[in-house]
Coordinates of C-alpha atoms in Angstrom, one line a residue:
Chain Z
M1 CA -144.0 109.5 -14.9
N2 CA -144.2 107.1 -16.9
N3 CA -145.1 104.2 -14.7
K4 CA -148.1 105.9 -13.6
T5 CA -149.4 106.7 -17.1
D6 CA -148.9 103.1 -18.1
E7 CA -150.4 101.8 -14.9
R8 CA -153.5 104.2 -16.0
A9 CA -153.6 102.5 -19.7
G10 CA -153.9 99.4 -17.9
Q11 CA -156.4 100.0 -15.8
Q12 CA -158.5 101.5 -19.0
D13 CA -158.6 99.0 -21.2
G14 CA -157.3 96.1 -18.6
S15 CA -155.3 94.7 -21.9
P16 CA -152.8 91.6 -20.8
A17 CA -150.0 93.9 -22.9
A18 CA -150.8 97.0 -21.0
R19 CA -150.7 95.2 -17.8
S20 CA -147.3 93.4 -18.6
F21 CA -146.0 96.5 -19.7
S22 CA -146.6 98.7 -16.3
F23 CA -145.5 95.6 -14.5
R24 CA -141.9 95.7 -16.5
G25 CA -142.0 99.9 -15.7
L26 CA -143.0 99.2 -11.9
I27 CA -139.9 96.8 -11.5
R28 CA -137.5 99.0 -13.1
T29 CA -138.0 101.7 -11.0
N30 CA -136.1 99.8 -8.0
P31 CA -132.2 101.4 -8.2
G32 CA -131.1 97.9 -6.8
D33 CA -132.3 96.1 -9.5
F34 CA -130.5 98.8 -11.7
I35 CA -127.1 98.6 -10.4
F36 CA -127.3 94.5 -9.8
E37 CA -128.3 94.0 -13.4
N38 CA -125.5 96.8 -14.7
V39 CA -122.8 95.1 -12.0
T40 CA -123.5 91.7 -13.4
R41 CA -123.5 93.1 -17.0
F42 CA -120.3 94.7 -16.4
F43 CA -118.6 91.3 -16.1
A44 CA -120.3 90.0 -18.5
F45 CA -118.8 92.5 -20.4
L46 CA -115.0 91.9 -19.0
V47 CA -115.5 88.4 -20.3
L48 CA -116.0 89.6 -23.9
A49 CA -113.8 92.0 -23.3
L50 CA -110.5 89.6 -22.8
V51 CA -111.3 87.9 -25.8
F52 CA -111.2 90.7 -27.7
L53 CA -108.0 92.1 -26.1
M54 CA -106.4 89.1 -26.4
V55 CA -107.1 88.7 -30.3
Y56 CA -106.0 92.2 -30.7
E57 CA -102.8 92.0 -28.8
M58 CA -101.5 88.9 -30.7
T59 CA -102.5 90.9 -33.7
V60 CA -99.8 94.3 -32.6
Q61 CA -97.4 91.8 -31.3
S62 CA -97.4 89.5 -34.7
L63 CA -97.0 92.8 -36.5
P64 CA -93.5 92.7 -37.5
A65 CA -93.6 89.2 -38.6
I66 CA -96.8 89.6 -40.4
K67 CA -95.1 93.0 -42.3
E68 CA -91.7 90.9 -43.0
F69 CA -92.4 87.6 -44.5
G70 CA -96.8 88.3 -44.9
F71 CA -98.5 85.4 -46.4
G72 CA -95.2 83.6 -46.9
F73 CA -94.8 82.4 -43.4
I74 CA -97.4 79.8 -43.9
T75 CA -95.7 78.4 -46.9
S76 CA -92.7 78.6 -46.1
S77 CA -90.7 75.7 -44.3
D78 CA -87.8 77.5 -43.2
W79 CA -87.5 77.7 -40.0
D80 CA -84.0 79.0 -39.0
P81 CA -83.7 81.8 -35.8
V82 CA -80.1 82.2 -36.5
N83 CA -80.3 83.9 -39.9
N84 CA -83.7 85.3 -38.9
L85 CA -86.0 83.2 -41.2
F86 CA -89.1 82.7 -40.2
G87 CA -91.8 80.2 -42.0
A88 CA -94.5 77.9 -40.2
L89 CA -95.0 75.4 -42.8
P90 CA -93.7 72.6 -40.6
F91 CA -95.7 73.2 -37.7
I92 CA -99.2 74.2 -39.6
Y93 CA -98.1 70.7 -41.3
G94 CA -97.3 68.9 -37.9
T95 CA -100.4 70.2 -35.9
L96 CA -102.8 69.3 -39.3
F97 CA -101.0 65.1 -39.1
S98 CA -101.2 64.7 -35.9
S99 CA -104.5 65.9 -34.9
L100 CA -106.5 64.6 -38.1
G101 CA -104.2 61.4 -37.5
A102 CA -105.6 60.9 -33.6
L103 CA -109.2 61.9 -34.7
L104 CA -108.8 59.3 -37.6
L105 CA -108.5 56.4 -34.7
A106 CA -110.3 58.3 -32.0
V107 CA -113.4 58.9 -33.7
P108 CA -114.5 55.6 -34.4
L109 CA -113.2 54.0 -31.0
S110 CA -115.3 56.7 -28.8
V111 CA -118.4 55.9 -31.3
G112 CA -118.3 52.3 -30.5
V113 CA -117.9 53.3 -26.9
A114 CA -120.8 55.9 -26.8
I115 CA -123.2 52.9 -28.4
F116 CA -122.1 50.7 -25.9
L117 CA -123.1 53.6 -22.9
S118 CA -126.2 54.5 -24.4
E119 CA -127.9 51.8 -26.5
L120 CA -126.0 48.4 -24.4
A121 CA -125.0 48.9 -21.4
P122 CA -127.6 48.0 -18.6
G123 CA -127.6 50.8 -15.8
W124 CA -125.3 49.7 -13.5
L125 CA -122.7 49.5 -15.3
E126 CA -122.9 52.6 -17.4
Q127 CA -123.2 55.0 -14.6
P128 CA -119.2 54.1 -13.0
L129 CA -118.2 53.9 -16.8
S130 CA -119.4 56.9 -18.0
M131 CA -117.9 58.5 -14.8
L132 CA -114.4 56.8 -15.6
V133 CA -114.4 58.4 -18.9
E134 CA -115.4 61.7 -17.4
L135 CA -113.0 61.7 -15.0
L136 CA -110.1 60.6 -17.4
A137 CA -110.8 64.0 -19.6
A138 CA -109.6 65.4 -16.0
I139 CA -106.2 64.2 -15.9
P140 CA -103.5 66.7 -16.5
S141 CA -101.2 67.2 -19.6
I142 CA -98.7 66.9 -18.5
V143 CA -99.3 63.1 -16.8
Y144 CA -100.2 61.7 -20.3
G145 CA -97.0 63.4 -21.3
L146 CA -94.8 61.6 -18.5
F147 CA -96.7 58.3 -19.5
G148 CA -95.5 58.8 -23.2
I149 CA -92.5 59.3 -22.3
F150 CA -92.0 56.8 -20.0
V151 CA -94.2 53.5 -21.1
M152 CA -95.2 54.2 -24.7
I153 CA -92.1 55.4 -26.3
P154 CA -89.9 52.4 -24.8
W155 CA -92.9 50.1 -25.9
L156 CA -93.0 51.7 -29.6
Q157 CA -88.9 52.1 -29.8
S158 CA -88.4 47.8 -28.8
D159 CA -91.8 46.6 -30.1
I160 CA -94.0 48.3 -32.7
Q161 CA -92.0 50.2 -34.8
P162 CA -89.2 47.7 -35.6
F163 CA -91.8 45.2 -36.3
L164 CA -94.0 48.0 -38.4
M165 CA -90.3 48.8 -40.0
E166 CA -89.8 45.1 -40.6
E167 CA -93.4 44.4 -42.3
F168 CA -94.5 47.9 -44.1
G169 CA -90.8 49.6 -44.1
W170 CA -91.6 50.0 -47.9
M171 CA -94.5 52.3 -47.3
P172 CA -93.5 55.9 -47.0
L173 CA -95.4 56.4 -43.6
F174 CA -93.0 53.4 -41.9
E175 CA -89.8 54.7 -43.4
G176 CA -86.9 55.8 -40.9
A177 CA -85.0 54.7 -37.5
P178 CA -87.4 53.9 -34.6
Y179 CA -86.6 56.2 -32.4
G180 CA -89.7 56.0 -30.3
F181 CA -90.4 59.7 -30.2
G182 CA -92.1 61.1 -33.3
M183 CA -95.3 61.7 -34.9
M184 CA -96.6 58.5 -34.1
A185 CA -96.4 59.0 -30.6
A186 CA -97.7 61.8 -30.5
I187 CA -101.1 60.5 -32.7
L188 CA -101.7 57.7 -29.6
I189 CA -101.1 60.1 -27.3
L190 CA -103.3 62.3 -28.9
T191 CA -106.2 59.8 -29.7
I192 CA -106.2 58.8 -25.6
M193 CA -106.6 62.4 -25.1
I194 CA -109.6 63.0 -26.9
L195 CA -111.4 59.8 -26.8
P196 CA -113.2 60.9 -23.4
I197 CA -114.6 64.3 -24.9
I198 CA -115.8 62.4 -28.3
T199 CA -117.3 59.8 -26.2
S200 CA -119.2 61.9 -23.6
I201 CA -120.3 64.2 -26.4
S202 CA -121.5 61.3 -28.6
R203 CA -123.1 59.6 -25.9
D204 CA -125.2 62.5 -24.5
V205 CA -126.4 63.3 -28.3
M206 CA -127.2 59.4 -28.4
R207 CA -129.6 59.5 -25.6
S208 CA -131.5 62.6 -26.8
I209 CA -132.7 60.9 -29.8
P210 CA -136.6 59.7 -28.2
N211 CA -136.6 56.0 -27.3
S212 CA -140.1 55.8 -29.7
Q213 CA -137.5 55.4 -32.9
R214 CA -135.8 52.8 -31.3
E215 CA -138.8 51.0 -30.8
A216 CA -140.5 51.7 -34.1
A217 CA -137.2 50.0 -35.5
L218 CA -137.2 46.9 -33.4
A219 CA -141.3 46.7 -33.7
L220 CA -140.6 46.4 -37.5
G221 CA -138.1 43.6 -36.9
A222 CA -135.2 45.2 -37.1
T223 CA -132.0 44.1 -35.3
R224 CA -130.8 45.2 -32.0
W225 CA -127.7 46.7 -35.0
E226 CA -130.3 48.1 -37.2
S227 CA -132.1 49.8 -34.6
I228 CA -128.7 51.6 -33.8
R229 CA -128.2 52.4 -36.9
I230 CA -131.3 54.5 -36.7
V231 CA -130.1 56.5 -33.4
L232 CA -126.6 57.1 -35.4
T233 CA -128.4 58.6 -38.4
G234 CA -130.1 60.6 -36.3
S235 CA -127.1 61.7 -34.3
K236 CA -124.9 62.3 -36.9
S237 CA -124.2 65.9 -36.8
G238 CA -123.8 65.8 -33.4
I239 CA -121.5 63.2 -33.5
L240 CA -119.7 65.0 -36.6
S241 CA -119.8 68.0 -33.7
A242 CA -118.0 66.2 -30.8
A243 CA -115.3 65.4 -33.7
L244 CA -114.8 69.0 -34.2
L245 CA -114.5 69.2 -30.5
G246 CA -111.7 66.7 -30.4
L247 CA -109.8 67.9 -33.4
G248 CA -109.8 71.5 -31.9
R249 CA -108.6 69.8 -28.1
A250 CA -105.8 67.8 -30.5
V251 CA -104.9 70.8 -32.6
G252 CA -104.3 72.8 -29.2
E253 CA -102.8 70.5 -27.0
T254 CA -99.1 71.0 -25.9
M255 CA -97.7 69.2 -22.8
A256 CA -97.8 65.7 -23.8
V257 CA -97.4 66.4 -27.7
T258 CA -94.4 68.6 -26.7
M259 CA -92.6 65.5 -24.8
V260 CA -93.1 62.6 -27.1
I261 CA -93.2 64.0 -30.9
G262 CA -89.4 64.4 -30.9
N263 CA -89.3 68.4 -32.0
S264 CA -87.6 68.5 -35.2
A265 CA -88.7 71.5 -37.5
D266 CA -89.1 68.4 -41.1
I267 CA -91.8 67.9 -42.9
S268 CA -91.8 64.2 -43.3
V269 CA -95.0 61.9 -44.2
S270 CA -93.1 59.0 -42.1
L271 CA -94.6 58.5 -38.9
L272 CA -91.8 57.2 -37.4
N273 CA -89.8 60.8 -37.6
P274 CA -89.8 63.2 -35.0
A275 CA -91.6 66.4 -35.7
H276 CA -93.1 69.6 -34.3
T277 CA -96.6 71.2 -33.9
M278 CA -97.7 74.7 -33.7
A279 CA -98.3 74.6 -29.6
S280 CA -95.2 72.2 -29.6
V281 CA -92.6 74.9 -31.1
L282 CA -94.1 77.9 -28.4
A283 CA -93.7 75.6 -25.8
N284 CA -90.0 75.0 -26.5
E285 CA -88.7 77.5 -27.8
F286 CA -90.7 80.7 -26.7
A287 CA -88.6 81.0 -23.2
E288 CA -85.7 81.5 -25.3
A289 CA -86.6 83.2 -27.8
T290 CA -83.9 86.1 -28.1
S291 CA -84.3 88.7 -31.3
K292 CA -87.6 90.4 -31.8
L293 CA -88.7 88.9 -34.9
Y294 CA -88.3 85.9 -33.4
V295 CA -90.9 86.4 -30.8
S296 CA -92.9 88.1 -33.0
S297 CA -93.1 84.7 -35.3
L298 CA -94.0 82.9 -32.1
I299 CA -96.5 84.8 -31.3
E300 CA -98.2 84.7 -35.0
I301 CA -98.4 80.9 -34.9
A302 CA -99.8 81.7 -31.2
L303 CA -102.7 83.9 -33.6
L304 CA -102.9 81.4 -35.8
L305 CA -103.6 78.4 -33.5
F306 CA -106.3 80.8 -31.6
V307 CA -108.0 81.4 -34.9
M308 CA -107.8 77.6 -36.2
T309 CA -109.4 76.3 -33.2
L310 CA -111.9 79.2 -33.3
I311 CA -113.1 78.4 -36.3
L312 CA -113.2 74.7 -35.3
N313 CA -115.4 75.5 -32.0
A314 CA -117.5 78.0 -34.1
I315 CA -118.7 75.3 -36.1
A316 CA -119.3 72.5 -33.4
R317 CA -121.1 75.2 -31.4
A318 CA -123.7 76.1 -34.1
I319 CA -124.3 72.2 -34.6
V320 CA -125.1 71.5 -31.4
W321 CA -127.5 74.8 -31.0
R322 CA -129.2 74.4 -34.4
M323 CA -129.7 70.3 -33.0
T324 CA -130.7 71.5 -29.6
K325 CA -132.9 73.8 -31.3
R326 CA -134.8 71.5 -33.5
Y327 CA -134.8 68.8 -30.8
S328 CA -136.6 71.2 -28.2
T329 CA -139.3 72.1 -30.8
A330 CA -139.5 68.6 -32.0
V331 CA -140.9 67.9 -27.9
A332 CA -143.2 71.0 -28.1
Chain V
M1 CA -138.2 31.0 -48.7
M2 CA -134.5 30.1 -48.5
N3 CA -133.7 33.5 -49.9
T4 CA -135.1 35.0 -46.5
G5 CA -133.8 32.5 -44.3
A6 CA -130.6 33.4 -45.7
L7 CA -130.7 37.0 -45.5
Y8 CA -132.6 36.5 -42.2
T9 CA -128.8 34.9 -40.9
W10 CA -126.8 37.6 -42.8
R11 CA -128.5 40.2 -40.6
K12 CA -128.2 38.0 -37.2
S13 CA -124.6 37.3 -37.6
K14 CA -124.6 41.5 -39.0
N15 CA -125.5 42.1 -35.6
I16 CA -123.6 39.7 -33.4
A17 CA -120.2 41.0 -35.6
M18 CA -121.2 44.7 -34.5
L19 CA -122.3 44.3 -31.2
L20 CA -119.0 42.4 -30.5
L21 CA -117.1 45.2 -32.1
T22 CA -118.3 47.7 -29.8
G23 CA -117.6 45.9 -26.8
T24 CA -114.2 45.6 -28.3
S25 CA -113.6 49.3 -28.9
L26 CA -114.8 49.4 -24.8
L27 CA -112.6 47.3 -23.7
L28 CA -109.7 48.9 -25.5
V29 CA -110.2 52.1 -24.7
I30 CA -111.2 51.1 -20.9
G31 CA -108.1 49.4 -21.1
V32 CA -105.7 51.6 -22.2
L33 CA -107.6 54.6 -19.5
V34 CA -107.0 52.4 -16.8
L35 CA -103.6 50.9 -17.5
I36 CA -102.6 55.0 -17.2
L37 CA -104.6 55.5 -13.9
T38 CA -103.1 52.2 -12.5
Y39 CA -99.3 52.9 -13.7
T40 CA -99.5 56.5 -13.2
V41 CA -101.0 55.4 -9.5
S42 CA -98.6 52.5 -8.6
K43 CA -95.5 54.0 -9.5
G44 CA -96.1 57.5 -7.9
I45 CA -97.2 55.7 -4.4
N46 CA -94.0 53.6 -5.0
Y47 CA -91.5 56.6 -5.0
I48 CA -93.9 58.9 -2.8
N49 CA -92.2 59.7 0.6
W50 CA -92.3 62.7 3.1
D51 CA -89.2 64.2 1.8
L52 CA -91.2 64.9 -1.8
L53 CA -93.7 66.9 0.0
T54 CA -91.3 69.1 2.9
E55 CA -87.8 69.4 1.2
M56 CA -86.6 72.0 -1.5
P57 CA -85.5 70.5 -4.6
K58 CA -81.3 69.7 -3.9
P59 CA -78.8 70.7 -6.8
V60 CA -78.1 69.2 -9.7
G61 CA -76.5 65.7 -9.6
E62 CA -77.2 65.2 -5.8
S63 CA -80.1 62.8 -5.2
G64 CA -83.2 63.3 -3.0
G65 CA -85.1 66.6 -2.0
G66 CA -88.2 67.7 -2.9
M67 CA -90.5 70.0 -4.3
A68 CA -92.0 72.2 -1.0
N69 CA -91.6 75.2 -3.1
A70 CA -93.2 74.0 -5.9
I71 CA -96.2 73.1 -4.1
V72 CA -96.6 76.3 -2.5
G73 CA -95.8 78.1 -5.7
S74 CA -99.1 76.1 -7.4
A75 CA -101.1 77.1 -4.5
I76 CA -99.7 81.1 -5.1
L77 CA -100.1 80.6 -8.5
V78 CA -104.1 79.6 -8.5
A79 CA -105.2 81.9 -5.6
L80 CA -103.5 84.9 -8.1
G81 CA -105.8 83.4 -10.5
S82 CA -109.1 82.9 -8.5
L83 CA -108.7 86.6 -7.4
Y84 CA -110.2 87.9 -10.1
G85 CA -111.4 84.9 -12.2
I86 CA -113.4 83.8 -9.3
P87 CA -115.5 87.0 -9.2
V88 CA -115.6 87.8 -12.8
G89 CA -116.6 84.0 -14.1
L90 CA -119.6 84.1 -11.1
L91 CA -120.8 87.5 -12.1
A92 CA -120.8 86.8 -15.6
G93 CA -122.7 84.0 -15.0
V94 CA -125.3 85.1 -12.6
Y95 CA -125.9 87.7 -15.8
L96 CA -125.9 85.0 -18.1
A97 CA -128.5 83.2 -16.3
Q98 CA -131.0 86.0 -15.5
T99 CA -130.5 87.2 -18.9
E100 CA -131.9 84.9 -21.9
R101 CA -132.1 86.5 -24.6
G102 CA -130.6 89.8 -27.1
W103 CA -127.3 90.1 -28.8
F104 CA -125.3 90.8 -26.3
A105 CA -126.0 88.1 -23.4
R106 CA -125.6 85.1 -26.7
S107 CA -121.9 86.7 -27.9
V108 CA -121.1 86.7 -24.5
R109 CA -122.1 83.1 -23.7
F110 CA -120.5 82.3 -27.2
L111 CA -117.4 83.8 -26.1
T112 CA -117.5 82.1 -23.1
E113 CA -117.3 78.8 -25.0
V114 CA -114.4 79.9 -27.6
L115 CA -112.5 80.8 -24.3
N116 CA -112.9 77.5 -22.4
G117 CA -111.4 76.6 -26.5
I118 CA -108.8 78.3 -26.4
P119 CA -105.6 76.0 -26.2
S120 CA -104.0 77.0 -23.0
I121 CA -100.5 77.8 -24.5
V122 CA -101.9 80.7 -26.1
I123 CA -103.4 82.4 -23.0
G124 CA -99.7 81.4 -21.9
V125 CA -98.9 84.1 -24.9
V126 CA -101.4 86.5 -24.3
A127 CA -100.0 87.0 -20.8
F128 CA -96.9 87.3 -21.8
I129 CA -97.5 90.3 -24.1
V130 CA -99.3 91.9 -21.4
L131 CA -97.3 91.3 -18.3
V132 CA -93.9 89.6 -19.1
I133 CA -93.1 92.2 -22.2
P134 CA -94.2 95.1 -20.1
M135 CA -92.4 94.0 -16.6
Q136 CA -89.3 93.0 -18.7
R137 CA -89.0 89.6 -16.7
F138 CA -91.1 86.3 -15.9
S139 CA -93.4 86.4 -12.6
A140 CA -95.6 84.8 -10.8
L141 CA -98.5 87.6 -11.6
A142 CA -97.5 86.7 -15.3
G143 CA -98.4 83.1 -14.3
G144 CA -101.7 83.4 -12.3
F145 CA -103.1 86.1 -14.9
A146 CA -103.3 83.0 -17.4
L147 CA -104.4 80.8 -14.7
G148 CA -107.2 82.8 -14.2
I149 CA -108.2 83.6 -17.9
I150 CA -108.6 79.8 -17.6
M151 CA -110.7 79.7 -14.9
I152 CA -113.3 82.4 -16.1
P153 CA -115.2 80.0 -18.5
L154 CA -115.6 77.1 -16.6
I155 CA -117.1 78.9 -13.9
T156 CA -119.3 81.3 -15.9
R157 CA -120.7 78.2 -17.4
T158 CA -121.2 76.0 -14.3
T159 CA -122.5 79.2 -12.5
E160 CA -124.9 79.6 -15.1
E161 CA -126.5 76.3 -15.3
M162 CA -126.8 75.7 -11.5
I163 CA -128.6 78.7 -11.5
R164 CA -130.8 77.8 -14.0
L165 CA -131.4 74.7 -11.8
V166 CA -133.0 76.4 -9.1
P167 CA -136.4 75.9 -9.8
S168 CA -138.4 78.9 -10.8
S169 CA -141.0 78.7 -8.1
F170 CA -138.2 79.8 -6.2
R171 CA -138.0 83.2 -8.0
E172 CA -141.5 83.7 -8.1
A173 CA -141.8 82.8 -4.4
G174 CA -139.4 85.6 -3.4
L175 CA -140.9 88.1 -6.2
A176 CA -144.7 87.4 -4.8
L177 CA -143.2 88.5 -1.3
G178 CA -142.4 91.9 -2.7
L179 CA -139.0 91.4 -2.8
P180 CA -136.8 93.0 -5.8
R181 CA -135.8 90.9 -8.6
W182 CA -131.6 91.8 -7.2
K183 CA -132.5 91.0 -3.6
T184 CA -134.7 87.5 -5.0
T185 CA -131.5 86.8 -7.0
V186 CA -129.3 87.1 -4.1
S187 CA -130.9 85.5 -1.1
I188 CA -132.9 82.8 -2.5
I189 CA -131.7 81.8 -6.0
L190 CA -127.8 82.2 -5.1
P191 CA -128.0 80.2 -1.8
A192 CA -129.7 77.6 -3.2
A193 CA -127.0 76.9 -5.9
F194 CA -124.5 77.7 -3.7
K195 CA -123.5 74.4 -3.2
G196 CA -123.1 73.8 -7.2
I197 CA -121.6 77.0 -7.7
F198 CA -119.5 76.7 -5.2
T199 CA -118.0 73.1 -6.1
G200 CA -117.5 74.2 -9.8
I201 CA -115.4 76.7 -8.6
F202 CA -113.6 73.4 -7.3
L203 CA -113.4 72.0 -10.6
S204 CA -112.3 75.0 -12.0
I205 CA -109.1 74.9 -9.4
A206 CA -108.8 71.2 -10.4
R207 CA -108.4 72.4 -14.0
A208 CA -105.9 75.5 -13.4
I209 CA -103.7 73.3 -11.1
G210 CA -103.2 71.1 -13.7
E211 CA -102.0 73.4 -16.1
T212 CA -98.4 73.5 -17.4
A213 CA -98.2 75.1 -20.8
P214 CA -99.9 78.8 -19.8
L215 CA -97.0 78.7 -17.0
L216 CA -93.9 78.2 -19.0
F217 CA -92.8 81.4 -20.0
T218 CA -94.9 83.3 -17.3
A219 CA -94.2 82.0 -14.2
L220 CA -91.2 80.0 -15.6
G221 CA -90.4 78.2 -12.8
N222 CA -87.5 78.6 -10.1
R223 CA -85.2 76.1 -8.2
F224 CA -85.4 78.3 -4.7
W225 CA -87.9 79.2 -2.5
S226 CA -89.7 82.5 -3.7
T227 CA -93.2 83.8 -2.8
T228 CA -92.5 87.2 -4.0
L229 CA -95.2 88.1 -6.7
D230 CA -92.8 89.7 -9.4
Q231 CA -90.4 87.1 -9.6
P232 CA -90.6 83.8 -11.4
I233 CA -92.0 80.9 -9.4
A234 CA -92.3 77.1 -8.8
S235 CA -95.4 75.4 -9.6
M236 CA -95.9 71.2 -9.5
T237 CA -96.7 71.1 -13.3
V238 CA -93.5 72.7 -14.5
F239 CA -91.6 70.9 -11.8
I240 CA -92.8 67.4 -13.6
Y241 CA -92.1 68.7 -16.7
D242 CA -88.1 69.5 -16.2
Y243 CA -87.7 66.3 -14.0
A244 CA -89.0 64.4 -16.7
R245 CA -86.8 65.1 -19.1
A246 CA -84.0 65.3 -16.8
P247 CA -81.4 62.4 -17.4
F248 CA -81.3 61.3 -13.8
D249 CA -83.5 58.0 -12.7
D250 CA -84.1 59.9 -9.1
W251 CA -85.5 63.3 -11.3
N252 CA -87.7 60.9 -13.3
Q253 CA -88.7 59.0 -9.9
Q254 CA -89.8 62.4 -8.2
A255 CA -91.5 63.4 -11.3
W256 CA -94.1 60.1 -10.6
A257 CA -94.6 60.9 -7.5
A258 CA -95.2 64.7 -7.9
S259 CA -97.8 63.6 -10.6
F260 CA -99.4 61.1 -8.2
V261 CA -99.9 63.7 -5.8
L262 CA -101.4 66.3 -8.3
I263 CA -103.9 63.3 -9.7
V264 CA -105.1 62.7 -6.3
I265 CA -106.1 66.6 -5.4
V266 CA -107.2 66.6 -9.1
F267 CA -109.6 63.6 -9.2
A268 CA -110.5 65.0 -5.4
L269 CA -112.0 68.3 -6.2
N270 CA -113.4 66.5 -9.6
L271 CA -115.3 63.9 -7.1
I272 CA -116.8 66.5 -4.7
F273 CA -118.2 68.3 -7.8
R274 CA -119.8 65.3 -9.0
L275 CA -120.9 64.0 -5.7
V276 CA -122.5 67.3 -4.4
T277 CA -123.9 68.0 -8.1
R278 CA -125.7 64.7 -7.7
K279 CA -127.2 64.7 -4.8
T280 CA -128.8 68.1 -5.1
Y281 CA -130.5 67.8 -8.2
T282 CA -131.1 64.4 -9.4
A283 CA -133.3 64.0 -7.1

């Protein structure tokens, strides 16, 4: 019925709008299209439902802990499963300390590598190097952990940490004993692990800056570095979002950190002391948690971790989307 | 005149200094990464032997033995994950590729990114809540469920991207021949994007097989032969985790050898993806 009237309307006035409307009407009458579209839509809906299910389940399961400790869960540093006292502050502190420390080391290095790859490297070198960096992002975290335990820790223990204590022992940052296992090892392994992602996103962002900008700078007599500064200014927000994605990765990284951080629920400013992160306490204690409140507290930590990475990813995504929009409209 | 000269020298030396600095950071980063890779590979090759792949773990204290049960366990876990991860990821990807606008498609696209960024240990916690608590025990099913969630966003994204890479003239040709839209998609677009989608699935398998954190308290691990789905099951990654922390040299060496096997699998799947997608779409 509808189609017929549409078609007639199209014939009568012949305006493009009317014709295209009737075309859409015709397509919709095909039952196959209707089924196909709704089947695929259903599966897309499943993805959406999955995320909501995750949030719902975690919230419900952490209710006992939320009711028992309230806001104090985040501010208390008592983690005492024997007496059923749970405060997540040591883990939140450890997560923030280790991932921000790793970010501090990784961003300058990654941007340096990205500059080299996008601005300086000759074509034959750029491809294999980029591929190497990307392959390294694919190495499972457990392998980094293995490397951490058997290569990095002995090295830290016998060479680096005694030296740091000797020279900088007066700083609170380097107080303690050279265990090897501890915050320093965690920061270093996280740095290595988030280098590839920050590098490859920064490189992509810099490459998206139009060549005319570089040429304009060079034509005005700028040195190579000054033209790179122009590129960097243009890709500032992209590099920021790369850093946020790297931070999100570091915050959620579990195995490698668990294997090298020493697992101790103490809050300390020293890089040498063993610590714990939210992810590592889950990996260590979840399977053995006995009391209901214990499990519930661990699930609340998982929920907090989820919210943290969600916020980081959302901000990073928003920046990327705004950037791509700006550039696509600039091109058009 | 002199002043300009001094400024010029200053700018010139700053230029050289900064370029050297980027070069240094490149050498440092590549150096560390190559070190990790060569170290793992050389250690792994040293310790790998036939027993590792075919034998069962020996009791604590005895040397030798292997991870045959862990290899089979990993395969079972990934297969379980693929069982629902692949269809959901694939069809959601098809939907997103066909539907550019609208709040629904936009939010699914966003949540796919969210899902991709969720730490895998959190996904393990969810699998624990959904399957381990009701079943009252650790099981292969719970581990497979966790791995499936990890695979979905990767498959959705590559599927969407690969379909979008198919030239729109393909779609127009199909529609011009009078095919309905769904038939155009199924018999023209999907075959054209098949290679990319297929290897994208490889990529998600590579990611799932390397995951440890979500298995720690879902599939748990098992020192014995088990293929029963509602019982704890061994996996290569948990095997590495346990053997790396054990106080026996022999076990530590087996951990190195096992991670070599893992890296070979992961790299092979990644390389296939890269080679295939480059050949098909950059030309």
